[in-house]
Amino acid sequence: YWPDLNKLSNMAIMPSSLRFGAWLQLEQTLNRLARSKEMLHVVTGPLFLITEPLSTSVSARQEPTAFFKVVVDRSDYAVFVFSAELQPHDSFCEQTTELDQLERMSSLTLFPGRKLKQSSQLLAELGCSQAR
């Protein structure tokens, strides 16, 4: 489903308050961190609220209710979910969640077969020393 995820990610309209706020903060932080890492994986995409129970289709006019980023460094991960209504001054560090929660919200299985653990070290490297 990676091509579908990429297509939906690139087509999704992101509110400017998010695009120029917490999302941009995380992007800039990831760019700095990537320069010091051998390899860093990032998976990102929109989250849609499906209002029709048996429907998985997304209308071209339907806007995402949230957006996510999963950052993986070797076996460590950090997951961020950003509400589309997030304010520009909100911190990306306050938007962390668990991988299994994101998988339930998105109906995706990310990194199948890999043994990953949520990492306070990775969060600290991202500048989130007080992350939940």
mmCIF file of N, CA and C in Angstrom, residues 26-86:
data_model
loop_
_atom_site.group_PDB
_atom_site.id
_atom_site.type_symbol
_atom_site.label_atom_id
_atom_site.label_comp_id
_atom_site.label_asym_id
_atom_site.label_seq_id
_atom_site.Cartn_x
_atom_site.Cartn_y
_atom_site.Cartn_z
ATOM 1 N N LEU A 26 8.858 19.950 13.201
ATOM 2 C CA LEU A 26 9.342 18.561 13.172
ATOM 3 C C LEU A 26 10.160 18.308 11.912
ATOM 4 N N GLU A 27 9.719 18.815 10.771
ATOM 5 C CA GLU A 27 10.476 18.642 9.517
ATOM 6 C C GLU A 27 11.892 19.209 9.657
ATOM 7 N N GLN A 28 11.996 20.409 10.178
ATOM 8 C CA GLN A 28 13.307 21.047 10.339
ATOM 9 C C GLN A 28 14.182 20.266 11.316
ATOM 10 N N THR A 29 13.589 19.787 12.399
ATOM 11 C CA THR A 29 14.326 18.996 13.381
ATOM 12 C C THR A 29 14.800 17.682 12.766
ATOM 13 N N LEU A 30 13.943 17.034 11.978
ATOM 14 C CA LEU A 30 14.325 15.786 11.309
ATOM 15 C C LEU A 30 15.457 16.016 10.312
ATOM 16 N N ASN A 31 15.428 17.121 9.600
ATOM 17 C CA ASN A 31 16.503 17.434 8.654
ATOM 18 C C ASN A 31 17.844 17.561 9.378
ATOM 19 N N ARG A 32 17.839 18.231 10.531
ATOM 20 C CA ARG A 32 19.083 18.366 11.303
ATOM 21 C C ARG A 32 19.545 17.006 11.828
ATOM 22 N N LEU A 33 18.611 16.216 12.349
ATOM 23 C CA LEU A 33 18.956 14.904 12.900
ATOM 24 C C LEU A 33 19.463 13.962 11.808
ATOM 25 N N ALA A 34 18.866 14.023 10.640
ATOM 26 C CA ALA A 34 19.267 13.137 9.534
ATOM 27 C C ALA A 34 20.726 13.355 9.128
ATOM 28 N N ARG A 35 21.226 14.554 9.310
ATOM 29 C CA ARG A 35 22.634 14.835 8.967
ATOM 30 C C ARG A 35 23.604 14.095 9.893
ATOM 31 N N SER A 36 23.156 13.759 11.097
ATOM 32 C CA SER A 36 24.048 13.104 12.055
ATOM 33 C C SER A 36 23.815 11.593 12.155
ATOM 34 N N LYS A 37 22.853 11.081 11.422
ATOM 35 C CA LYS A 37 22.521 9.659 11.478
ATOM 36 C C LYS A 37 22.962 8.960 10.203
ATOM 37 N N GLU A 38 23.317 7.693 10.350
ATOM 38 C CA GLU A 38 23.655 6.885 9.182
ATOM 39 C C GLU A 38 22.413 6.650 8.331
ATOM 40 N N MET A 39 21.304 6.343 8.999
ATOM 41 C CA MET A 39 20.050 6.107 8.291
ATOM 42 C C MET A 39 18.891 6.435 9.224
ATOM 43 N N LEU A 40 17.908 7.123 8.690
ATOM 44 C CA LEU A 40 16.719 7.490 9.436
ATOM 45 C C LEU A 40 15.531 7.294 8.514
ATOM 46 N N HIS A 41 14.537 6.534 8.953
ATOM 47 C CA HIS A 41 13.357 6.280 8.129
ATOM 48 C C HIS A 41 12.201 7.135 8.629
ATOM 49 N N VAL A 42 11.450 7.717 7.695
ATOM 50 C CA VAL A 42 10.280 8.507 8.055
ATOM 51 C C VAL A 42 9.128 8.090 7.151
ATOM 52 N N VAL A 43 8.007 7.752 7.778
ATOM 53 C CA VAL A 43 6.779 7.439 7.054
ATOM 54 C C VAL A 43 5.766 8.486 7.478
ATOM 55 N N THR A 44 5.096 9.071 6.506
ATOM 56 C CA THR A 44 4.160 10.142 6.804
ATOM 57 C C THR A 44 2.902 10.001 5.969
ATOM 58 N N GLY A 45 1.816 10.552 6.451
ATOM 59 C CA GLY A 45 0.585 10.501 5.678
ATOM 60 C C GLY A 45 -0.576 11.160 6.372
ATOM 61 N N PRO A 46 -1.699 11.224 5.663
ATOM 62 C CA PRO A 46 -2.916 11.802 6.226
ATOM 63 C C PRO A 46 -3.753 10.744 6.940
ATOM 64 N N LEU A 47 -4.602 11.176 7.825
ATOM 65 C CA LEU A 47 -5.582 10.306 8.480
ATOM 66 C C LEU A 47 -6.968 10.861 8.167
ATOM 67 N N PHE A 48 -7.802 10.016 7.593
ATOM 68 C CA PHE A 48 -9.155 10.423 7.223
ATOM 69 C C PHE A 48 -10.154 9.794 8.174
ATOM 70 N N LEU A 49 -11.197 10.531 8.484
ATOM 71 C CA LEU A 49 -12.301 10.008 9.269
ATOM 72 C C LEU A 49 -13.299 9.425 8.280
ATOM 73 N N ILE A 50 -13.461 8.123 8.317
ATOM 74 C CA ILE A 50 -14.388 7.457 7.401
ATOM 75 C C ILE A 50 -15.763 7.496 8.046
ATOM 76 N N THR A 51 -16.690 8.196 7.398
ATOM 77 C CA THR A 51 -18.011 8.407 7.977
ATOM 78 C C THR A 51 -19.022 7.353 7.559
ATOM 79 N N GLU A 52 -18.736 6.618 6.497
ATOM 80 C CA GLU A 52 -19.628 5.548 6.066
ATOM 81 C C GLU A 52 -19.004 4.233 6.501
ATOM 82 N N PRO A 53 -19.683 3.460 7.365
ATOM 83 C CA PRO A 53 -19.091 2.281 8.003
ATOM 84 C C PRO A 53 -18.392 1.291 7.088
ATOM 85 N N LEU A 54 -18.933 0.976 5.947
ATOM 86 C CA LEU A 54 -18.323 -0.038 5.088
ATOM 87 C C LEU A 54 -17.565 0.569 3.921
ATOM 88 N N SER A 55 -17.206 1.825 4.030
ATOM 89 C CA SER A 55 -16.537 2.501 2.939
ATOM 90 C C SER A 55 -15.071 2.734 3.277
ATOM 91 N N THR A 56 -14.218 2.493 2.343
ATOM 92 C CA THR A 56 -12.812 2.845 2.503
ATOM 93 C C THR A 56 -12.415 3.882 1.473
ATOM 94 N N SER A 57 -13.371 4.343 0.685
ATOM 95 C CA SER A 57 -13.054 5.335 -0.336
ATOM 96 C C SER A 57 -12.938 6.715 0.297
ATOM 97 N N VAL A 58 -12.130 7.529 -0.330
ATOM 98 C CA VAL A 58 -11.920 8.890 0.145
ATOM 99 C C VAL A 58 -12.319 9.827 -0.973
ATOM 100 N N SER A 59 -13.209 10.723 -0.692
ATOM 101 C CA SER A 59 -13.644 11.700 -1.673
ATOM 102 C C SER A 59 -12.507 12.665 -1.966
ATOM 103 N N ALA A 60 -12.422 13.125 -3.196
ATOM 104 C CA ALA A 60 -11.370 14.072 -3.576
ATOM 105 C C ALA A 60 -11.499 15.368 -2.786
ATOM 106 N N ARG A 61 -12.706 15.678 -2.314
ATOM 107 C CA ARG A 61 -12.915 16.914 -1.560
ATOM 108 C C ARG A 61 -12.788 16.707 -0.055
ATOM 109 N N GLN A 62 -12.717 15.483 0.377
ATOM 110 C CA GLN A 62 -12.614 15.209 1.804
ATOM 111 C C GLN A 62 -11.225 15.594 2.304
ATOM 112 N N GLU A 63 -11.203 16.331 3.400
ATOM 113 C CA GLU A 63 -9.926 16.750 3.959
ATOM 114 C C GLU A 63 -9.558 15.843 5.127
ATOM 115 N N PRO A 64 -8.274 15.597 5.326
ATOM 116 C CA PRO A 64 -7.830 14.756 6.443
ATOM 117 C C PRO A 64 -8.206 15.391 7.780
ATOM 118 N N THR A 65 -8.459 14.544 8.770
ATOM 119 C CA THR A 65 -8.714 15.032 10.124
ATOM 120 C C THR A 65 -7.413 15.166 10.902
ATOM 121 N N ALA A 66 -6.378 14.488 10.417
ATOM 122 C CA ALA A 66 -5.072 14.538 11.078
ATOM 123 C C ALA A 66 -3.994 14.075 10.099
ATOM 124 N N PHE A 67 -2.749 14.237 10.514
ATOM 125 C CA PHE A 67 -1.588 13.805 9.733
ATOM 126 C C PHE A 67 -0.628 13.111 10.686
ATOM 127 N N PHE A 68 0.174 12.186 10.165
ATOM 128 C CA PHE A 68 1.104 11.478 11.038
ATOM 129 C C PHE A 68 2.501 11.431 10.450
ATOM 130 N N LYS A 69 3.466 11.240 11.346
ATOM 131 C CA LYS A 69 4.860 10.963 10.991
ATOM 132 C C LYS A 69 5.359 9.890 11.935
ATOM 133 N N VAL A 70 5.999 8.885 11.369
ATOM 134 C CA VAL A 70 6.672 7.856 12.151
ATOM 135 C C VAL A 70 8.151 7.975 11.816
ATOM 136 N N VAL A 71 8.969 8.115 12.827
ATOM 137 C CA VAL A 71 10.411 8.235 12.662
ATOM 138 C C VAL A 71 11.035 6.973 13.246
ATOM 139 N N VAL A 72 11.884 6.297 12.459
ATOM 140 C CA VAL A 72 12.526 5.063 12.918
ATOM 141 C C VAL A 72 14.033 5.190 12.754
ATOM 142 N N ASP A 73 14.742 4.933 13.838
ATOM 143 C CA ASP A 73 16.204 4.892 13.847
ATOM 144 C C ASP A 73 16.593 3.512 14.383
ATOM 145 N N ARG A 74 17.053 2.649 13.485
ATOM 146 C CA ARG A 74 17.341 1.247 13.785
ATOM 147 C C ARG A 74 16.088 0.563 14.331
ATOM 148 N N SER A 75 16.028 0.253 15.622
ATOM 149 C CA SER A 75 14.841 -0.402 16.180
ATOM 150 C C SER A 75 14.040 0.541 17.076
ATOM 151 N N ASP A 76 14.423 1.795 17.126
ATOM 152 C CA ASP A 76 13.731 2.789 17.946
ATOM 153 C C ASP A 76 12.773 3.590 17.082
ATOM 154 N N TYR A 77 11.631 3.943 17.639
ATOM 155 C CA TYR A 77 10.691 4.753 16.873
ATOM 156 C C TYR A 77 10.086 5.864 17.724
ATOM 157 N N ALA A 78 9.572 6.872 17.020
ATOM 158 C CA ALA A 78 8.770 7.936 17.611
ATOM 159 C C ALA A 78 7.622 8.189 16.645
ATOM 160 N N VAL A 79 6.419 8.315 17.190
ATOM 161 C CA VAL A 79 5.225 8.528 16.374
ATOM 162 C C VAL A 79 4.579 9.847 16.776
ATOM 163 N N PHE A 80 4.206 10.612 15.758
ATOM 164 C CA PHE A 80 3.545 11.892 15.973
ATOM 165 C C PHE A 80 2.249 11.906 15.174
ATOM 166 N N VAL A 81 1.165 12.346 15.807
ATOM 167 C CA VAL A 81 -0.116 12.536 15.122
ATOM 168 C C VAL A 81 -0.539 13.980 15.370
ATOM 169 N N PHE A 82 -0.786 14.684 14.267
ATOM 170 C CA PHE A 82 -1.125 16.101 14.313
ATOM 171 C C PHE A 82 -2.568 16.308 13.873
ATOM 172 N N SER A 83 -3.399 16.822 14.745
ATOM 173 C CA SER A 83 -4.770 17.168 14.376
ATOM 174 C C SER A 83 -4.722 18.260 13.314
ATOM 175 N N ALA A 84 -5.647 18.208 12.369
ATOM 176 C CA ALA A 84 -5.721 19.248 11.343
ATOM 177 C C ALA A 84 -6.072 20.600 11.968
ATOM 178 N N GLU A 85 -6.567 20.586 13.189
ATOM 179 C CA GLU A 85 -6.954 21.824 13.873
ATOM 180 C C GLU A 85 -5.883 22.330 14.833
ATOM 181 N N LEU A 86 -4.698 21.752 14.779
ATOM 182 C CA LEU A 86 -3.607 22.158 15.663
ATOM 183 C C LEU A 86 -3.252 23.624 15.407
#
